[in-house]
Coordinates of C-alpha atoms in Angstrom, one line a residue:
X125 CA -16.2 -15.4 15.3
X126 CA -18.3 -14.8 12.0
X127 CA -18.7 -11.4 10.1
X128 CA -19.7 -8.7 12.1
X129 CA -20.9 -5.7 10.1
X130 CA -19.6 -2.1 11.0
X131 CA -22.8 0.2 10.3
X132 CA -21.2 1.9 7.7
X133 CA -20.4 -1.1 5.3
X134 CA -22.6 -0.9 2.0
X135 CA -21.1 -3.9 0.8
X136 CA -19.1 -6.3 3.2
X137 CA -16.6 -8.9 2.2
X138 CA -18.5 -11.6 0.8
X139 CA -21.3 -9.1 -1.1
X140 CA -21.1 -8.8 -5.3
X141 CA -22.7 -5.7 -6.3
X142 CA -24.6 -5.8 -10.0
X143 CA -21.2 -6.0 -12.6
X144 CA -20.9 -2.7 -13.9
X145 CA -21.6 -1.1 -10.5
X146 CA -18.5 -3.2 -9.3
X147 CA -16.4 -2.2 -12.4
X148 CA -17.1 1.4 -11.4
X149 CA -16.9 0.2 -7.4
X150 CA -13.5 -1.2 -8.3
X151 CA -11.7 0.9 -10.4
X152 CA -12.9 3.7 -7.2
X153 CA -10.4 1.5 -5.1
X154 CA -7.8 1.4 -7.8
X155 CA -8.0 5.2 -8.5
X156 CA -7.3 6.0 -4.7
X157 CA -3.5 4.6 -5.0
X158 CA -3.4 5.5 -8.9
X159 CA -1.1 8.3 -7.6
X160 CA 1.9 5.9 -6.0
X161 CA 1.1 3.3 -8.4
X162 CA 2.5 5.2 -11.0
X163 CA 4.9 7.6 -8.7
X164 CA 7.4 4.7 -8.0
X165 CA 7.9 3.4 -11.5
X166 CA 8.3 6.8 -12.9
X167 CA 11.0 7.8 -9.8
X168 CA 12.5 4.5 -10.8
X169 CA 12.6 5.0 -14.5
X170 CA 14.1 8.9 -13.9
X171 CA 16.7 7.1 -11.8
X172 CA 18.0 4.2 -14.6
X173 CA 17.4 7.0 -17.0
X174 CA 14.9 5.5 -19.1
X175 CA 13.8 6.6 -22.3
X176 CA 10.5 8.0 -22.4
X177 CA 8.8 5.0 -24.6
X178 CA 10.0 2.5 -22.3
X179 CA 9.1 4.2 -19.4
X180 CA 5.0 4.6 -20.7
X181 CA 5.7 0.3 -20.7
X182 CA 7.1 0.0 -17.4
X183 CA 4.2 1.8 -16.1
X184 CA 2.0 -0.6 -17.6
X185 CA 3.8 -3.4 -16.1
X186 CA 2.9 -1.8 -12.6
X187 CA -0.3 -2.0 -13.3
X188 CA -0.5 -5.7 -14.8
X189 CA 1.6 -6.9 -11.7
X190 CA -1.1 -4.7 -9.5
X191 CA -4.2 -6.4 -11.2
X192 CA -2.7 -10.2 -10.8
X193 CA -1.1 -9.8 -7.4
X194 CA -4.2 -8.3 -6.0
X195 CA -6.1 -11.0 -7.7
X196 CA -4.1 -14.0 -6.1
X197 CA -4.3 -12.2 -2.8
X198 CA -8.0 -11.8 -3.0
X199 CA -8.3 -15.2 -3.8
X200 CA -5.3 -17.5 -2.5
X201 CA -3.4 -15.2 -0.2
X202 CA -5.6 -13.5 3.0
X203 CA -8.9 -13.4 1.0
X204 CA -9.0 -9.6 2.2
X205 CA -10.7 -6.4 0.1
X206 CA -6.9 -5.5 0.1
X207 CA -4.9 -3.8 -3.5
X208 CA -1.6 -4.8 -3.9
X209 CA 0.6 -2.2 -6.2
X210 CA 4.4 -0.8 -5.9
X211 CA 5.7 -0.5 -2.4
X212 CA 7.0 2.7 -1.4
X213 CA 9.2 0.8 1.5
X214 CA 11.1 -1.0 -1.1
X215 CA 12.1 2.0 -3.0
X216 CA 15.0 3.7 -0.8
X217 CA 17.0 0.2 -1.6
X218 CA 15.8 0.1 -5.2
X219 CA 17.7 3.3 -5.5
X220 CA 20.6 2.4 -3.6
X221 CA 20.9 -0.6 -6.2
X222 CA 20.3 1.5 -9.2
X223 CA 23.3 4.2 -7.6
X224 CA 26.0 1.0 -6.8
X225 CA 25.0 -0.8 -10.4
X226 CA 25.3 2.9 -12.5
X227 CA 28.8 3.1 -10.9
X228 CA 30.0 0.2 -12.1
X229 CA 32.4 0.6 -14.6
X230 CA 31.1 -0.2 -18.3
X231 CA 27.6 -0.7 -16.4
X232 CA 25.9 2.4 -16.7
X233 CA 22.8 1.1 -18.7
X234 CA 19.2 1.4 -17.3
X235 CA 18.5 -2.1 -18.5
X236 CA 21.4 -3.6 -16.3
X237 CA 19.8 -1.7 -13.5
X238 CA 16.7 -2.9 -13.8
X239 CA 17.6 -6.8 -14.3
X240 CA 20.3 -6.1 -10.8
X241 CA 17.0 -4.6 -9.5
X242 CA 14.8 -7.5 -10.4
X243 CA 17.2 -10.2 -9.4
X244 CA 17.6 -8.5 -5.6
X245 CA 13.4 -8.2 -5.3
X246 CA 13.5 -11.8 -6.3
X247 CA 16.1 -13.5 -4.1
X248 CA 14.4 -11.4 -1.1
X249 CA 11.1 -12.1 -1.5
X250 CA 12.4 -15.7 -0.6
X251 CA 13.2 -14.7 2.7
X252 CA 9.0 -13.0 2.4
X253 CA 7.9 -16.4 1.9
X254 CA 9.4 -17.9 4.4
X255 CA 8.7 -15.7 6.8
X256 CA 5.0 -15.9 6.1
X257 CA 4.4 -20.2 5.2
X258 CA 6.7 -20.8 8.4
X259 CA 4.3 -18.8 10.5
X260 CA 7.0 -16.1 12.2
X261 CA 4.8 -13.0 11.8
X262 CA 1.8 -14.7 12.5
X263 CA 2.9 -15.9 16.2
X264 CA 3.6 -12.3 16.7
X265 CA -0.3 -11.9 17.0
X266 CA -0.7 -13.3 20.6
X267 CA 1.7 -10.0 21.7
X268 CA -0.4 -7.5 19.9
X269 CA -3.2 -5.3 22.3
X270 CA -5.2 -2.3 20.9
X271 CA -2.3 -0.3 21.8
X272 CA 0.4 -1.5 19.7
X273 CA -2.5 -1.8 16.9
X274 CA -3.8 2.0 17.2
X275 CA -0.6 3.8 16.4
X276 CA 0.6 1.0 13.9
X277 CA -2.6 2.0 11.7
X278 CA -2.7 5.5 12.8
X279 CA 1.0 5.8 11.7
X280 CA 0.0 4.3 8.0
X281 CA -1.9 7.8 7.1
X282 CA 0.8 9.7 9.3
X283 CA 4.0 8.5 8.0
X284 CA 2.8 8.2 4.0
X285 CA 1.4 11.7 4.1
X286 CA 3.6 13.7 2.0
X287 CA 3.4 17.1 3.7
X288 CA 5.2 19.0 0.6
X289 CA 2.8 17.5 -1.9
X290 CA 0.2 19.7 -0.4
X291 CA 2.1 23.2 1.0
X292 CA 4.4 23.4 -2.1
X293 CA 4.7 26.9 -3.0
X294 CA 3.3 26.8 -6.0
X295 CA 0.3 24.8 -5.1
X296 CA -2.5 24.8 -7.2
X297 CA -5.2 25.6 -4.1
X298 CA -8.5 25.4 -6.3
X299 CA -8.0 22.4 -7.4
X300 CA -6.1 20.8 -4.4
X301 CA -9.6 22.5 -2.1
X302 CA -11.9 21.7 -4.6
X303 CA -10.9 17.9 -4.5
X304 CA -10.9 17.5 -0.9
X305 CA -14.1 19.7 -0.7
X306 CA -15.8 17.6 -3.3
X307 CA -15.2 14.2 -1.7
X308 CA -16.2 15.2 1.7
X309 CA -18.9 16.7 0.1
X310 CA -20.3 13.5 -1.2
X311 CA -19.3 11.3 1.3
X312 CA -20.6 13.1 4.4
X313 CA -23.4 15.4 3.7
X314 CA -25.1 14.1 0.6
X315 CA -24.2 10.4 0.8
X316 CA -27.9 10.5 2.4
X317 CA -29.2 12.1 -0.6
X318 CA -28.3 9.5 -3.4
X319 CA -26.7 5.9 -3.7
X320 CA -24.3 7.4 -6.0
X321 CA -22.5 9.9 -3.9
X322 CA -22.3 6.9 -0.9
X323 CA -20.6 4.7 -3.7
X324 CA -18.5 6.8 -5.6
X325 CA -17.3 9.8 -4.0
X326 CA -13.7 9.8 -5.4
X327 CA -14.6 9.0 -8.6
X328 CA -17.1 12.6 -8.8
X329 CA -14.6 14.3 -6.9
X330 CA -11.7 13.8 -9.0
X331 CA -13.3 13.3 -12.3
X332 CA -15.3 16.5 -11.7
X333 CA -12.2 18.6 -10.7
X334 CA -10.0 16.6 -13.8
X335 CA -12.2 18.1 -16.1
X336 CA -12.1 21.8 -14.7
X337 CA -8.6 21.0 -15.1
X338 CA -8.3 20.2 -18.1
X339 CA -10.9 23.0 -19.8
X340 CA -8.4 25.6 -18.1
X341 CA -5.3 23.8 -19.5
X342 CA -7.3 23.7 -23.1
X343 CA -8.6 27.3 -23.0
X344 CA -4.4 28.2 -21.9
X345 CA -5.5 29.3 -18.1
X346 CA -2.8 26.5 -17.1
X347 CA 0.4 26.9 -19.2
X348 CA 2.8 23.8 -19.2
X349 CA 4.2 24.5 -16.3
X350 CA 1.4 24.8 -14.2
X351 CA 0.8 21.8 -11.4
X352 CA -2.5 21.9 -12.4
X353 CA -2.1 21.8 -16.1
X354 CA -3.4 18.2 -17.7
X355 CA -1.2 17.2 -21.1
X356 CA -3.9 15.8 -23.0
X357 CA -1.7 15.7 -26.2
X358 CA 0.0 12.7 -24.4
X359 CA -3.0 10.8 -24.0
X360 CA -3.4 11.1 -28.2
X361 CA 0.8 9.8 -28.3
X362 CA 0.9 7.1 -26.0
X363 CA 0.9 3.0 -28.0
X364 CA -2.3 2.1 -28.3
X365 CA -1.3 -1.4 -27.5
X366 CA 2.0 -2.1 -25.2
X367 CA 3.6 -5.8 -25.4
X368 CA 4.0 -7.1 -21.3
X369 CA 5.5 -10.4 -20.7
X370 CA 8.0 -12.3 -18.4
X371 CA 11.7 -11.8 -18.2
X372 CA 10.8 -8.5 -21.1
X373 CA 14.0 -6.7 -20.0
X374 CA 15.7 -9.7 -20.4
X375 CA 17.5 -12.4 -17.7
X376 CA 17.5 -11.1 -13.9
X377 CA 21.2 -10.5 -12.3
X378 CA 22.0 -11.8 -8.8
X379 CA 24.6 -9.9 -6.6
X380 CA 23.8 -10.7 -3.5
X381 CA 25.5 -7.7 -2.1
X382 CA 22.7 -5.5 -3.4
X383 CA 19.8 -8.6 -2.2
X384 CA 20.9 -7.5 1.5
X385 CA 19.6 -4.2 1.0
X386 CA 16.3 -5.3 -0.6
X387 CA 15.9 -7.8 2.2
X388 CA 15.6 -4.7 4.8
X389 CA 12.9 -3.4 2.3
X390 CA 11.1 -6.5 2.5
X391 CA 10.7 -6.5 6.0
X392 CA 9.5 -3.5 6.1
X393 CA 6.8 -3.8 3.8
X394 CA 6.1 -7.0 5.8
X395 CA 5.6 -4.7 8.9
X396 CA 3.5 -2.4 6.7
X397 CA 1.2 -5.2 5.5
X398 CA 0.5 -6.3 8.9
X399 CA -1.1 -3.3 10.0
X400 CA -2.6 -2.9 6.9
X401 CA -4.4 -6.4 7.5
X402 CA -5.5 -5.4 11.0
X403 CA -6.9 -2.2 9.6
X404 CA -9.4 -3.9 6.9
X405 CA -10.4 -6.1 9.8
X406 CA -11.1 -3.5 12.0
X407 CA -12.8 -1.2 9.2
X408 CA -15.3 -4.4 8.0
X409 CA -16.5 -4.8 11.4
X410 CA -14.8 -8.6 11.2
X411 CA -12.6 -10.3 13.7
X412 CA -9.0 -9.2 13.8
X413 CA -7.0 -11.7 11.4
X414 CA -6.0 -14.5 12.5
X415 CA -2.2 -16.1 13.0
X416 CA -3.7 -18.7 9.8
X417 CA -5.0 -15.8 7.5
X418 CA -1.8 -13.3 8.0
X419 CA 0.8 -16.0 7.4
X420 CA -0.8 -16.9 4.1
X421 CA -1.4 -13.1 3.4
X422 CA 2.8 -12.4 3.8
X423 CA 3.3 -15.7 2.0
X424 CA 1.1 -15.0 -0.9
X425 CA 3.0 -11.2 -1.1
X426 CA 6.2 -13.1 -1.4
X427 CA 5.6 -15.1 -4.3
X428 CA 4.0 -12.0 -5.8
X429 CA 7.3 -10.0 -5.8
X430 CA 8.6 -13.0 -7.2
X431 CA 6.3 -12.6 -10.2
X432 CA 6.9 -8.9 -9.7
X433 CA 10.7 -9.6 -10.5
X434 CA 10.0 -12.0 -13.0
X435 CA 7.7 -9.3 -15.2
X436 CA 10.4 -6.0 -14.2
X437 CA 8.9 -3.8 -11.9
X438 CA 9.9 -2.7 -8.4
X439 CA 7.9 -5.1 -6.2
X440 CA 4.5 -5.3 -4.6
X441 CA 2.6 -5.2 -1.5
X442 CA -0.9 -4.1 0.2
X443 CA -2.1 -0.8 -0.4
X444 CA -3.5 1.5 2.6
X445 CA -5.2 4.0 0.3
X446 CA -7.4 1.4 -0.6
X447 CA -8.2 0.8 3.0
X448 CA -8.9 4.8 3.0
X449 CA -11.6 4.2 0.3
X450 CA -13.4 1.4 2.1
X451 CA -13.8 3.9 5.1
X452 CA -15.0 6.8 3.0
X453 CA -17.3 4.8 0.9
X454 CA -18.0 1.2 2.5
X455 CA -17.6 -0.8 -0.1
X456 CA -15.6 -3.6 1.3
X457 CA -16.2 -5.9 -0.9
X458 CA -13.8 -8.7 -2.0
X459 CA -15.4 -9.6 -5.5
X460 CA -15.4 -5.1 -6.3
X461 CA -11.6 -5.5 -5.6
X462 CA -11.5 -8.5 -7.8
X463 CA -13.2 -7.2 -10.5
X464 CA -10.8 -3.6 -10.7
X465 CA -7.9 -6.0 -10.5
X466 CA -8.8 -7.8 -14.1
X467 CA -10.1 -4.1 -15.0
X468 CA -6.2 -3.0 -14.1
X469 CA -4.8 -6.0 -16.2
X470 CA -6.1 -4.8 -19.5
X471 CA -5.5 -0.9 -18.8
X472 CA -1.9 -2.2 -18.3
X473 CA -1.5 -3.3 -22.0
X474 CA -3.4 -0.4 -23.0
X475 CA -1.2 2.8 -23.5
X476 CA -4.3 4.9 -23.9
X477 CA -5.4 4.4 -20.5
X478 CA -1.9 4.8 -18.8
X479 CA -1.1 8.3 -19.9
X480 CA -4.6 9.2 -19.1
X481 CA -4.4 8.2 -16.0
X482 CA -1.1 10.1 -15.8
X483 CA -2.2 13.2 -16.4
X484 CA -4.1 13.3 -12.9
X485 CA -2.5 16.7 -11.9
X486 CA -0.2 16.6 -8.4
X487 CA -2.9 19.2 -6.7
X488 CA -5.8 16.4 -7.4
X489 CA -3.8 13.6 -6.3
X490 CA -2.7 15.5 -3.1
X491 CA -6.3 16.3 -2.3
X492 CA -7.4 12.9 -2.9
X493 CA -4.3 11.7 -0.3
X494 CA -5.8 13.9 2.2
X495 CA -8.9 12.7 2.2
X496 CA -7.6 9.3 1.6
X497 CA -5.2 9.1 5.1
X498 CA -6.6 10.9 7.4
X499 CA -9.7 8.6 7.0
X500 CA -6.7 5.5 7.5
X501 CA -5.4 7.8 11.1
X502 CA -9.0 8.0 12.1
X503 CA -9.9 4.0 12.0
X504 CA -6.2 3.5 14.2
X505 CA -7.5 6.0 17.0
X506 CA -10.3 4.3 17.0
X507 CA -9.3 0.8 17.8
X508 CA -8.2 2.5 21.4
X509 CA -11.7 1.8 22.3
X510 CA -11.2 -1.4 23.3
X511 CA -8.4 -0.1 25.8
X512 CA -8.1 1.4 29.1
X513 CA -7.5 5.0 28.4
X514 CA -7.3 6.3 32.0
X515 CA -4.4 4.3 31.9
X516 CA -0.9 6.2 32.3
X517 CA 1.0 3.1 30.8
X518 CA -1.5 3.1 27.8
X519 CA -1.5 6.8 27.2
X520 CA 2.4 6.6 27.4
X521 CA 2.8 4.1 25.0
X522 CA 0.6 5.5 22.6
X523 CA 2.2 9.4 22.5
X524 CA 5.2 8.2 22.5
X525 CA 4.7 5.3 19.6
X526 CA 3.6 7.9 17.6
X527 CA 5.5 10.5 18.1
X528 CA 8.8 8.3 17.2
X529 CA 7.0 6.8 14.6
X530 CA 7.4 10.4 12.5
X531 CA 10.5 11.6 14.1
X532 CA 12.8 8.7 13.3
X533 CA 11.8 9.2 9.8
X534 CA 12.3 12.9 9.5
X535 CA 15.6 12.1 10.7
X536 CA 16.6 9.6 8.5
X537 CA 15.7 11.7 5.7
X538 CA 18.5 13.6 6.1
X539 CA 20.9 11.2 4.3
X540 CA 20.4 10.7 0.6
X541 CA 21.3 7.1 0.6
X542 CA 21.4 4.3 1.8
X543 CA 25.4 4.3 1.9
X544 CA 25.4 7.5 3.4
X545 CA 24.1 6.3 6.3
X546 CA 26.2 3.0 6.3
X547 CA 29.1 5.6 6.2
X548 CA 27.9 7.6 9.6
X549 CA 27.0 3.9 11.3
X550 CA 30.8 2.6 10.5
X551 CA 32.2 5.7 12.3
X552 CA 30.4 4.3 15.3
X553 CA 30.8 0.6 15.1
X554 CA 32.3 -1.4 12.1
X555 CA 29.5 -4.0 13.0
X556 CA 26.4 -1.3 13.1
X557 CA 28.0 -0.4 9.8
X558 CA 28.0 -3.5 7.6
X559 CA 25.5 -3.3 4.9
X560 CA 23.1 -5.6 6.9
X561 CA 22.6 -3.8 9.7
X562 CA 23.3 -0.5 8.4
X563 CA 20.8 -1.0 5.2
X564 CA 18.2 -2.9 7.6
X565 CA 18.3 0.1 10.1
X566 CA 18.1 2.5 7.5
X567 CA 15.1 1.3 5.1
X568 CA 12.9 0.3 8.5
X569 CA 14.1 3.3 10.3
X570 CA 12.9 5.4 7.2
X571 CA 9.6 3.4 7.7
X572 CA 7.1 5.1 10.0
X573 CA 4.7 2.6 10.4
X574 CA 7.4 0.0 10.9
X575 CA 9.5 2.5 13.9
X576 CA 6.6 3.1 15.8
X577 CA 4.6 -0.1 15.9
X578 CA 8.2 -1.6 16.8
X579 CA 8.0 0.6 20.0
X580 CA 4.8 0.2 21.1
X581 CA 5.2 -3.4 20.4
X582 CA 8.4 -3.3 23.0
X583 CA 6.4 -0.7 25.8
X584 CA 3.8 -2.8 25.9
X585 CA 4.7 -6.0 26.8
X586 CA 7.4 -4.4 29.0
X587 CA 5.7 -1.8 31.1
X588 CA 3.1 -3.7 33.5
X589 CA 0.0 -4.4 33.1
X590 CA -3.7 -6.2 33.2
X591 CA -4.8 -7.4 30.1
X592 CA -7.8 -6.0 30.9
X593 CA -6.3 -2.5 30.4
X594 CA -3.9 -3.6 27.6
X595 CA -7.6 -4.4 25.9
X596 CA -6.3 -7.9 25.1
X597 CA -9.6 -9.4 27.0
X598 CA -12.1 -7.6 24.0
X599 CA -9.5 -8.3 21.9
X600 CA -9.2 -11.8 21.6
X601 CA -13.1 -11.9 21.1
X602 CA -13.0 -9.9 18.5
X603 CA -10.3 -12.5 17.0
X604 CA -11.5 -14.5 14.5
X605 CA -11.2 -18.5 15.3
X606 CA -7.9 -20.2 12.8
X607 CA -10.8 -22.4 11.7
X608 CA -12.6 -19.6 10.4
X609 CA -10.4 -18.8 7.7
X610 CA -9.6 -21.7 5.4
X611 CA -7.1 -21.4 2.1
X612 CA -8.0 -22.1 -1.6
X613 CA -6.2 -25.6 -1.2
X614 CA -8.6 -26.5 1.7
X615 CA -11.4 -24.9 -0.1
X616 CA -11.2 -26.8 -3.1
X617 CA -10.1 -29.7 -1.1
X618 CA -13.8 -29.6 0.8
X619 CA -15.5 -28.8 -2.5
X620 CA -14.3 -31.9 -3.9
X621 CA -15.1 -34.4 -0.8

């Protein structure tokens, strides 16, 4: 089936909005995941205990990796409105390599970490690639109703909220409100009023309460302490120029030890992307993805965390903010994406840009993340439309997906590593404890997303019933055909007949 519109959509997939509107348009979509984008680079630097120069150029190369990977997605991979920055799912086993490398005796250097690191990311994206050019999450497709889709989306915005970003004790509440209040603000009630507040309600939202927070941090309301306060005297400090280029830390390390790990964290972000695909379909009014376009989507994000290991950083993979900021503004739009991508390539090598971006305070980006996922929750529930919900096997499955989706998590929380829980799985089974199973377990268990659209994927092709009532029937037309969706070789191979 062709592009089907949602109501909402300003700009669908295939639209290019005037240039400097999509500059604006794109670094919107880039803003929204700003927060995590530079959130696992700094947790990894803290980690490797890397100095603070180095750390403003590892940042950087977040950002570079972001901009290309997002570009050869939007253009060779899935061809979907979809950011790709630093995974959150790969960084419990990032950690877990950066603890077993620092204990190594004469090791303890934060450049042998990061080449063990970047030699683990590369080895496993192999097993990325393969799984999407072979086609094994793609057949997966034909077993997927409404019902394992709804809390596999819902669970995105569920399981990435981070509740103690927003009831710390000493959260800043003006700001924290004032954000939230701002975007909902423009993109409900006045997005009626003018283009600009349809377009580009998190860019007025948090620019607008950035600035109050910065006058108070100027005029000494905010002292340095303060999660509000904004260090502009980093901004002036930071390298105006930053040099980013392959292999920078030096040659990649293999231990393949510390690649089994990794290879859990792959998989998960595999799981993660998925969903993620199905909810930019759903969002865009299109057909749900087909087998065709989501093995070439996991393909393409496994030779990106190639690149990503070849430049030093901590991988990459789809972003659900971003899928957040097409519901709240509409702009679905694969050339806006495109265009903050290359935008995000030169702010990379910029310092300037970097630390500015960095001094976002925590309240703003916690407002923006609540604004951001529950938008991401919202479009999951909604894709129960299609199914029977006076269904008892359907309600079940639902509840019960979701509610293991955040438990499983909260539990696995409890252990600090990786090895901590390969420790409690040995004392059960020496089997459940080798570091395959126990690190696999561990990293997808820790994966909300991942737990409960596992579940629901199991109750639902268990527990009987019509595929009427599984939704399967408005399901598969709302698939899109495989020949629908063609890759750049067969594109260029048709342009040139």
């Amino acid at each position: 089936m062709g592009e089907d519109r949602a109501s909402f959509v300003e700009y669908g997939i295939e639209d290019r909005p005037p240039l400097f509107e999509s500059v604006l348009l794109g670094l919107q979509h880039y803003l929204t995941m700003v927060g995590a984008n530079i959130a696992v680079p700094l947790i990894l630097a803290g980690a490797m205990g890397m100095p603070p120069d180095v750390t403003a150029r590892f940042v950087g190369t977040f950002f570079v990796v972001s901009g290309i990977a997002t570009l050869a997605q939007t253009t060779l991979g899935n061809r979907y409105p979809i950011v790709q920055g630093a995974p959150f799912s790969m960084l419990a086993p990032a950690l877990a390599i950066i603890a077993v490398v620092g204990a190594i005796p004469g090791e303890p250097n934060w450049q042998t970490d990061l080449l063990y690191l970047q030699g683990a990311i590369i080895v496993a994206a192999g097993v990325q690639i393969a799984v999407g050019y072979l086609g094994l999450i793609g057949r997966l497709r034909r077993f997927l109703s409404p019902v394992v889709i709804a809390p596999t989306i819902a669970l995105i915005g569920l399981a990435l909220f981070d509740a103690d970003q927003i009831t710390a004790a000493n959260q800043d509440w003006l700001l924290l409100g004032l954000t939230v209040g701002l975007i909902v603000l423009f993109s409900q009630y006045l997005k009626s009023k003018n283009r600009a507040f349809q377009l580009f309600p998190v860019i007025l939202g948090v620019a607008i309460v950035w600035v109050l927070a910065a006058v108070l941090s100027v005029t000494g309301f905010y002292s340095p302490d303060s999660p509000g306060y904004v260090a502009l005297g980093q901004v002036a400090a930071a390298p105006p120029l930053m040099p980013i280029y392959p292999f920078q830390w030096g040659v990649p390390r293999v231990e393949f030890a510390l690649v089994i790990g990794m290879i859990a964290g792959v998989l998960a972000s595999v799981i993660e992307s998925f969903g993620d695909y199905q909810a930019v379909a759903r969002l865009t009014g299109s057909g749900a993805p087909s087998e065709k376009r989501i093995n070439h989507g996991i393909g393409m994000e496994g030779l990106m965390n190639v690149f990503s290991g070849v430049m030093g950083t901590g991988g990459s993979t789809s972003y659900s903010e971003n899928i957040g900021a097409i519901g709240l503004t509409g702009v679905a739009s694969r050339y806006v994406v495109q265009v903050g991508a290359a935008v995000m390539i030169v702010v990379g090598f910029v310092g300037y840009f970097g630390q500015l971006v960095a001094t976002i305070p925590d309240p703003i980006v916690g407002g923006l993340f609540v604004a951001m996922f529950g938008q991401i929750v919202a479009v999951g529930i909604s894709t129960l439309k299609h199914v029977d919900l006076d269904s008892q096997r359907n309600v079940f499955t639902v509840g019960f997906s979701l509610f293991v989706g955040l438990a499983i998590p909260q539990y696995m929380a409890n252990f600090e590593s990786a090895a901590a829980f390969r420790e409690l799985a040995a004392g059960v089974s020496p089997v459940l404890g080798s570091p395959l199973i126990a690190d696999t377990v561990f990293v997808i268990g820790g994966t909300g997303m991942a737990v409960g659209g596992l579940v629901a994927l199991v109750l639902d092709n268990t527990i009987p019933g019509t595929r009427k009532e599984r939704g399967l029937e408005a399901w598969d037309e709302r698939t899109e055909d495989e020949s629908e969706f063609r890759s750049a070789w067969e594109r260029l191979r048709q342009s040139t007949d």
